[in-house]
Amino acid sequence: VNHEPDHRLDFHRSARIGHAEAVYSEGKTLDHLAAIVTEAAARNESLLLTRLAEPQHRALRARVALAMDYDALSRTAIVGAPRAPQGADDAVLIVAAGTSDLPVAAEAQRTLAFHGVSASRIADVGVAGLHRLMPVLPRLERASVVLVCAGMDAALPSVIGGLVRAVVIAVPTSVGYGVAAGGTTALHACLASCASGITVVNIDNGFGAACAAMRVLSGAARLATP
Amino acid sequence: VNHEPDHRLDFHRSARIGHAEAVYSEGKTLDHLAAIVTEAAARNESLLLTRLAEPQHRALRARVALAMDYDALSRTAIVGAPRAPQGADDAVLIVAAGTSDLPVAAEAQRTLAFHGVSASRIADVGVAGLHRLMPVLPRLERASVVLVCAGMDAALPSVIGGLVRAVVIAVPTSVGYGVAAGGTTALHACLASCASGITVVNIDNGFGAACAAMRVLSGAARLATP
Amino acid sequence: VNHEPDHRLDFHRSARIGHAEAVYSEGKTLDHLAAIVTEAAARNESLLLTRLAEPQHRALRARVALAMDYDALSRTAIVGAPRAPQGADDAVLIVAAGTSDLPVAAEAQRTLAFHGVSASRIADVGVAGLHRLMPVLPRLERASVVLVCAGMDAALPSVIGGLVRAVVIAVPTSVGYGVAAGGTTALHACLASCASGITVVNIDNGFGAACAAMRVLSGAARLATP
Amino acid sequence: VNHEPDHRLDFHRSARIGHAEAVYSEGKTLDHLAAIVTEAAARNESLLLTRLAEPQHRALRARVALAMDYDALSRTAIVGAPRAPQGADDAVLIVAAGTSDLPVAAEAQRTLAFHGVSASRIADVGVAGLHRLMPVLPRLERASVVLVCAGMDAALPSVIGGLVRAVVIAVPTSVGYGVAAGGTTALHACLASCASGITVVNIDNGFGAACAAMRVLSGAARLATP
Amino acid sequence: VNHEPDHRLDFHRSARIGHAEAVYSEGKTLDHLAAIVTEAAARNESLLLTRLAEPQHRALRARVALAMDYDALSRTAIVGAPRAPQGADDAVLIVAAGTSDLPVAAEAQRTLAFHGVSASRIADVGVAGLHRLMPVLPRLERASVVLVCAGMDAALPSVIGGLVRAVVIAVPTSVGYGVAAGGTTALHACLASCASGITVVNIDNGFGAACAAMRVLSGAARLATP
Amino acid sequence: VNHEPDHRLDFHRSARIGHAEAVYSEGKTLDHLAAIVTEAAARNESLLLTRLAEPQHRALRARVALAMDYDALSRTAIVGAPRAPQGADDAVLIVAAGTSDLPVAAEAQRTLAFHGVSASRIADVGVAGLHRLMPVLPRLERASVVLVCAGMDAALPSVIGGLVRAVVIAVPTSVGYGVAAGGTTALHACLASCASGITVVNIDNGFGAACAAMRVLSGAARLATP
Amino acid sequence: VNHEPDHRLDFHRSARIGHAEAVYSEGKTLDHLAAIVTEAAARNESLLLTRLAEPQHRALRARVALAMDYDALSRTAIVGAPRAPQGADDAVLIVAAGTSDLPVAAEAQRTLAFHGVSASRIADVGVAGLHRLMPVLPRLERASVVLVCAGMDAALPSVIGGLVRAVVIAVPTSVGYGVAAGGTTALHACLASCASGITVVNIDNGFGAACAAMRVLSGAARLATP
Amino acid sequence: VNHEPDHRLDFHRSARIGHAEAVYSEGKTLDHLAAIVTEAAARNESLLLTRLAEPQHRALRARVALAMDYDALSRTAIVGAPRAPQGADDAVLIVAAGTSDLPVAAEAQRTLAFHGVSASRIADVGVAGLHRLMPVLPRLERASVVLVCAGMDAALPSVIGGLVRAVVIAVPTSVGYGVAAGGTTALHACLASCASGITVVNIDNGFGAACAAMRVLSGAARLATP
């Protein structure tokens, strides 16, 4: 028998680096998820669960008697209350190159909402039809941070990076087939972008891109108040 | 001792598929190159040598007493006379995303010229500054074939493919570093392009792209004369 | 709540580059597919859906009350009427190296048919038995464009490319196991082909090969009518 | 003969996205570099050359009669005057995990200096001896942006990302051998970091990381002045 | 018909190298597993089955009438009696960076228990929150062998390797997504560790890490008794 | 509608290269399999089907009213009569390093049996317990061809290749996990073998190894009868 | 100081498996090569050195006073006398797809000659011009073993394997660029060949292919004399 | 100007984890190496430099006036005095599969000697000739730790791991060509070893293997003295 704890939630993270504890659910057993959620509720802490597949969500629901705000598109659940909204609207914008990239964009949007940051989502403006991008360009030019979710050849971050001065965080997605399957081509294209100063997160990592956006907002706040 | 021939030049290729014998020089010994060039001259056949590095060229020059038209940027040499120019100018256009992609573009241009096809070369119109592309767009719209040489993230073929109806042949180049080194990222990005109907050749294969363009011109000729 | 649209159909594509809007269905949610199909029908536009798996098709059918022409082998559905047939028969030929490559060949054939181009499909003429290829060689020699779908070692495009002057577009397929699984070996073999002027599309990309063929037909038409 | 220009410098980039034109020198011919540098000088524009190897620098020097500020460690040259220094010191910090990562850190530092941003460089504080990191932690906690250059297993960005709330941009380096050779392991470790909100640039891309830092400063400025 | 035996159990292994025969169950047919288990029972030998999925376990149970101690988290079954416990507690410690790494840690723990070695399991002390590691550091400093199971960027083995003098055996896990999926990034990060003298086993190989720990205990015993 | 045939069976293969037509069943539709089997029966030709999964077999059975000899371990079916046995027993031996490699060994054995060659199968003599190999060494020394099926690190072909003078054909298998998953490590280890003169076939390709063995027997026959 | 021997030549290999000790020279120090060659000469044993670059050969020559038969194309040296020629001419044939593949073919030819087997070399009969292959087909049909050296897409082994019943051993070469560079594409194409019963050796491994051919001759001899 | 230090030597490492500071020299500038060596000498600390190529060594020698014990085979230099020898001879044994693996074995041997551990080196006992291994088996059986350096298919660690109960640390080397080039095949084969309890270090990492051996000796010492 093992008497050591199987998880150690890090609720001090918010004080330390500015964003709250979140739990990556893929591959966790139902026992572990239930214990985590129960502890958070018992300690009255809010919690974000990411990559929680619908069957996992249903099973968890059946096991623990807790209210959970679940969103199927982003596969996220929020336990407890999200932070109150703060900051200017559309300081952060989330762009999805195609409709198929929306689950990743939605994960980013939900993560930001959980932390009190509202961010719009602009979809299906990929490079194959540049005329679709032009109407939204003024909004992109006003933003401080633009998250660009794109799969396949992921040319959109390069195009946007060459047009606006905002922080551009590319989120390569696993959308595609053949050489694009799994997102490695999109990832490499973003990293090798000919537009300067684009940064990149892991494939399908909408959560991480949102956290990076919050680091920018936080760094900006400190720059503004010396 | 080996009494078998070490090479068998294929001068019937032109009659069969429409483009002439060419010799890929990289890795061939000086003995083999000299024998090939000498045989072509003795049979009064023209020959294109590709990937002939400058030291190889100098050594070959010193070995065989033959006129050769060598171009250092494209690393090509022409033995004998190229075909007489034919067809409309700018039916084929060669675009290089950056200045560093010019050697590949030049290999394509020289291969076409060797076969009597004149094609202009448009350089440094990459995606990081889309405004540089716009002035040349009308020329791209009038072309029948556009060869697009691009390294790094190779976003340019997707952008052009979404704007024009020409045959777009992407030539990924090995320009770049890190994940882009060697051209695999450019290759994969071209293959995964979100613009439909783009075809791709091997990395740095300006020669092959030119041959493909000649196949298009030849197929078009047959369509026009049933 | 998100008030931005989740898709932006590009019905001007046909006027711009000559082929119509098509929807890659893999990974799209049923909600998104239904909204897309409904909008196309409402706007009286025809639409091609590719990579629509049978379960997706059944679910979509159950959701929207629309006639759809579904083909299980190619996993394509056509909403609305395809273009009227035009051009010479067999200007485009589709070759499948083996019986297992037929789904990819069928995707190309259906894409062409949707655009009004009829193209025959020639199957099981792979390199392991060259005598099977010889009877169809005259048809290949008369074609303007030959699409060659081949998996495993994909030697067939090289053999055909060395025999005919048509545009040869290789479509590597994911048929095979071990080192061939996923189609990367076939893709690389096509790109490294010893026959000159072959171009290549992404693995299993019958749709893209068909679009490329249409670019050739369109370029040829412009060359013929200056 | 080719009458098209071989390069098109983008001096409007600064107005558009906030950082100036820079030239990646690796693989460019001496002719092209000389033409670029000469044009910049003639138009009285400042220019940053990156990845300019010492032999290239000497040859360029011998060809064009221009003052150039060359730095061997970072392999950068500055033509013309850098921007006047601005902003708070140490708003951006550059950390190098080991001494071997310094060339990459120096490229970032020089790029920032060229744009008028002064940033300190903290070296040899890798994870194998965590006690070396602790004394500099307060400085990291005060910064708005931290660039972390690390090769081999690149564990340092994760450790720093878990300790501070600044924007953390990881710059994987090609330092290492065996599985680490070329920097892919470092790149992947940064992308897969267990610390949330870290973003990543291409291997050895000190230039790009500096540009990304400038996007953060620029975004912060806009947030502070609505 | 085949008259050769389909398996040859190696019960002399214990005498030769110190650890007992174990059977890797993944991919074995039910017929083969049943024959193996039956032979071990008939010969009165204990046997460890690893990677025995729950459905396999249920089917095996239904087929052979034998007592088996099955553990779902580690997917291991023990047939017969484990060795009697021996040696000091916590001479071997098993650390899991995250909760998701526990199945691998459990496989190691069960393998050790089967051989009579008791080892504690310390979970969720990953690098993103270093403060969680500090309380267990004294235990790590007292251990002779530390097995560190970590996925994603696997930074934990480097941190521990820089802090303690014990034998550190890194067990990269397949936990993660994108570039981390499958465990290759974790594996490479462990191999490229900047902390000296860390050794590594195959991805998810808790069994092998336990066997390596037993080799250390056995080597130590021989050193102590010359 | 397509009026071209979907398959072209190659029953002349036996006369040409000595082994009969065989059909790789994985990924083929039920329609195609049924048409192939029916044609073979109608023409009274024997046929070997490989990689025929059990569900495919059951469905095929239900569709066509034909006797088929199906073997689940090797996933092969024989339609019609195999050739009469010929040649010396154990001229060909099939070795499986572990029990998990038996499906591949069985595919080789069935392919040989279909062609009238009887070959024994020796299992579970892997390198981890060399003493298990020694008793079968005399049989290996008498054989003309030894097929060695091995997964994981595939060290057995090297060991056998260093001990006997027979033709050694290594068949890497996909048995294993982590770096071994999929069989690439086994494949590469066989290709890089330190024992000279070992040849290799594709991963899990028991069929191909058997065909290669038949080429050896055939070549030997011709050498013996000049 | 180390008192252990640095090499242990295996002159019993010939008695055991039929081919003699050979030394792979790449990466060996001059000290080690000199000691090996000197020992062989002192023991009056013949020795084949492979991958001996010209500078190594010159340095070795200058160090030890021994006659050596060096061949620059194949980079092989023979110390002592080769075996007396034996067996039928052209029982083994060596085919090189292109002129650039000749160094590999020559290594195979020299290895066979060292062992007393004479084998002709047929060059430049690649798939891009099938008509060049047809004249040599009768010789291929008479051979017992055909070694096929091919780079790039390596389609030639498949074509030959579909035409003849001989043992076909494919030797992929590193000839090519882009995706073909290094020979991996050629290797994979050979392994995935659609022609049945082809076996493969490591990239550029002319030596190993020759050893495999000798195993066939030896196995044939034993089959003929029961 | 940068006023931060460019290196921070970690001379407390010995007290903390038991082995001394060492400097990986590859890629370090001469300035940095000279500063490091000078500081160590000034502080009277011994220092091991690894991967110091001969030209680097000569340049360093010319720059700093310090005695250095340089060994060309292992590319190591020792500044100051090594530790006094301690412990039993041959508690650690270093095996090199082939002569070409000796540089890696020598790096391990020198690292151990620098720390006062004497270890013999046994060379050229690879799997292709198992009879060469048998005479040294008794020594291997008596050792507590065996380091096995092997390239190509690296089958030797599996064979030894199946025969002895010592700690077996595999050191894959970059010896080989084709699929073996760079050492990845050797690395993967060691990780996927069918012998249980083998651990692995990075390719060519003789230094790391020696440090791991010292961790075993240190752990053993603590076990022996509770």
mmCIF file of N, CA and C in Angstrom, chain F residues 186-214:
data_model
loop_
_atom_site.group_PDB
_atom_site.id
_atom_site.type_symbol
_atom_site.label_atom_id
_atom_site.label_comp_id
_atom_site.label_asym_id
_atom_site.label_seq_id
_atom_site.Cartn_x
_atom_site.Cartn_y
_atom_site.Cartn_z
ATOM 1 N N ALA F 186 14.188 -2.040 -34.580
ATOM 2 C CA ALA F 186 14.577 -3.385 -35.010
ATOM 3 C C ALA F 186 15.082 -3.365 -36.449
ATOM 4 N N LEU F 187 14.381 -2.659 -37.300
ATOM 5 C CA LEU F 187 14.800 -2.552 -38.703
ATOM 6 C C LEU F 187 16.205 -1.971 -38.813
ATOM 7 N N HIS F 188 16.425 -0.853 -38.154
ATOM 8 C CA HIS F 188 17.721 -0.195 -38.253
ATOM 9 C C HIS F 188 18.827 -1.050 -37.660
ATOM 10 N N ALA F 189 18.532 -1.717 -36.555
ATOM 11 C CA ALA F 189 19.551 -2.575 -35.949
ATOM 12 C C ALA F 189 19.936 -3.692 -36.908
ATOM 13 N N CYS F 190 18.964 -4.271 -37.603
ATOM 14 C CA CYS F 190 19.286 -5.334 -38.565
ATOM 15 C C CYS F 190 20.130 -4.789 -39.710
ATOM 16 N N LEU F 191 19.771 -3.610 -40.210
ATOM 17 C CA LEU F 191 20.513 -3.025 -41.329
ATOM 18 C C LEU F 191 21.936 -2.648 -40.929
ATOM 19 N N ALA F 192 22.100 -2.252 -39.678
ATOM 20 C CA ALA F 192 23.411 -1.822 -39.208
ATOM 21 C C ALA F 192 24.178 -2.958 -38.554
ATOM 22 N N SER F 193 23.740 -4.185 -38.788
ATOM 23 C CA SER F 193 24.323 -5.328 -38.084
ATOM 24 C C SER F 193 25.831 -5.403 -38.257
ATOM 25 N N CYS F 194 26.494 -5.736 -37.164
ATOM 26 C CA CYS F 194 27.940 -5.902 -37.208
ATOM 27 C C CYS F 194 28.325 -7.259 -37.818
ATOM 28 N N ALA F 195 27.368 -8.139 -38.021
ATOM 29 C CA ALA F 195 27.659 -9.404 -38.702
ATOM 30 C C ALA F 195 27.484 -9.181 -40.198
ATOM 31 N N SER F 196 28.414 -9.703 -40.993
ATOM 32 C CA SER F 196 28.416 -9.330 -42.407
ATOM 33 C C SER F 196 27.506 -10.217 -43.243
ATOM 34 N N GLY F 197 26.856 -9.593 -44.225
ATOM 35 C CA GLY F 197 26.105 -10.355 -45.213
ATOM 36 C C GLY F 197 24.684 -10.697 -44.823
ATOM 37 N N ILE F 198 24.157 -10.025 -43.821
ATOM 38 C CA ILE F 198 22.742 -10.189 -43.467
ATOM 39 C C ILE F 198 21.912 -9.275 -44.363
ATOM 40 N N THR F 199 20.802 -9.778 -44.877
ATOM 41 C CA THR F 199 19.901 -8.896 -45.609
ATOM 42 C C THR F 199 18.597 -8.775 -44.848
ATOM 43 N N VAL F 200 17.816 -7.781 -45.219
ATOM 44 C CA VAL F 200 16.692 -7.368 -44.399
ATOM 45 C C VAL F 200 15.470 -7.120 -45.284
ATOM 46 N N VAL F 201 14.291 -7.389 -44.737
ATOM 47 C CA VAL F 201 13.046 -7.032 -45.416
ATOM 48 C C VAL F 201 12.281 -6.031 -44.561
ATOM 49 N N ASN F 202 11.180 -5.540 -45.067
ATOM 50 C CA ASN F 202 10.367 -4.548 -44.363
ATOM 51 C C ASN F 202 9.866 -5.111 -43.017
ATOM 52 N N ILE F 203 9.513 -4.240 -42.140
ATOM 53 C CA ILE F 203 8.999 -4.588 -40.813
ATOM 54 C C ILE F 203 7.783 -5.506 -40.932
ATOM 55 N N ASP F 204 7.792 -6.589 -40.194
ATOM 56 C CA ASP F 204 6.678 -7.553 -40.130
ATOM 57 C C ASP F 204 6.435 -8.274 -41.457
ATOM 58 N N ASN F 205 7.392 -8.174 -42.377
ATOM 59 C CA ASN F 205 7.161 -8.712 -43.718
ATOM 60 C C ASN F 205 7.553 -10.189 -43.817
ATOM 61 N N GLY F 206 6.834 -11.036 -43.109
ATOM 62 C CA GLY F 206 7.085 -12.477 -43.175
ATOM 63 C C GLY F 206 6.869 -13.006 -44.579
ATOM 64 N N PHE F 207 5.874 -12.469 -45.274
ATOM 65 C CA PHE F 207 5.589 -12.868 -46.646
ATOM 66 C C PHE F 207 6.805 -12.616 -47.546
ATOM 67 N N GLY F 208 7.347 -11.427 -47.494
ATOM 68 C CA GLY F 208 8.471 -11.077 -48.353
ATOM 69 C C GLY F 208 9.708 -11.910 -48.045
ATOM 70 N N ALA F 209 9.926 -12.193 -46.763
ATOM 71 C CA ALA F 209 11.083 -13.004 -46.396
ATOM 72 C C ALA F 209 10.954 -14.406 -46.980
ATOM 73 N N ALA F 210 9.732 -14.937 -46.961
ATOM 74 C CA ALA F 210 9.517 -16.261 -47.540
ATOM 75 C C ALA F 210 9.776 -16.229 -49.047
ATOM 76 N N CYS F 211 9.310 -15.172 -49.719
ATOM 77 C CA CYS F 211 9.563 -15.054 -51.161
ATOM 78 C C CYS F 211 11.063 -14.961 -51.438
ATOM 79 N N ALA F 212 11.774 -14.236 -50.598
ATOM 80 C CA ALA F 212 13.221 -14.132 -50.781
ATOM 81 C C ALA F 212 13.876 -15.496 -50.610
ATOM 82 N N ALA F 213 13.400 -16.259 -49.624
ATOM 83 C CA ALA F 213 13.947 -17.608 -49.425
ATOM 84 C C ALA F 213 13.718 -18.458 -50.671
ATOM 85 N N MET F 214 12.562 -18.294 -51.284
ATOM 86 C CA MET F 214 12.298 -19.070 -52.498
ATOM 87 C C MET F 214 13.194 -18.630 -53.651
#
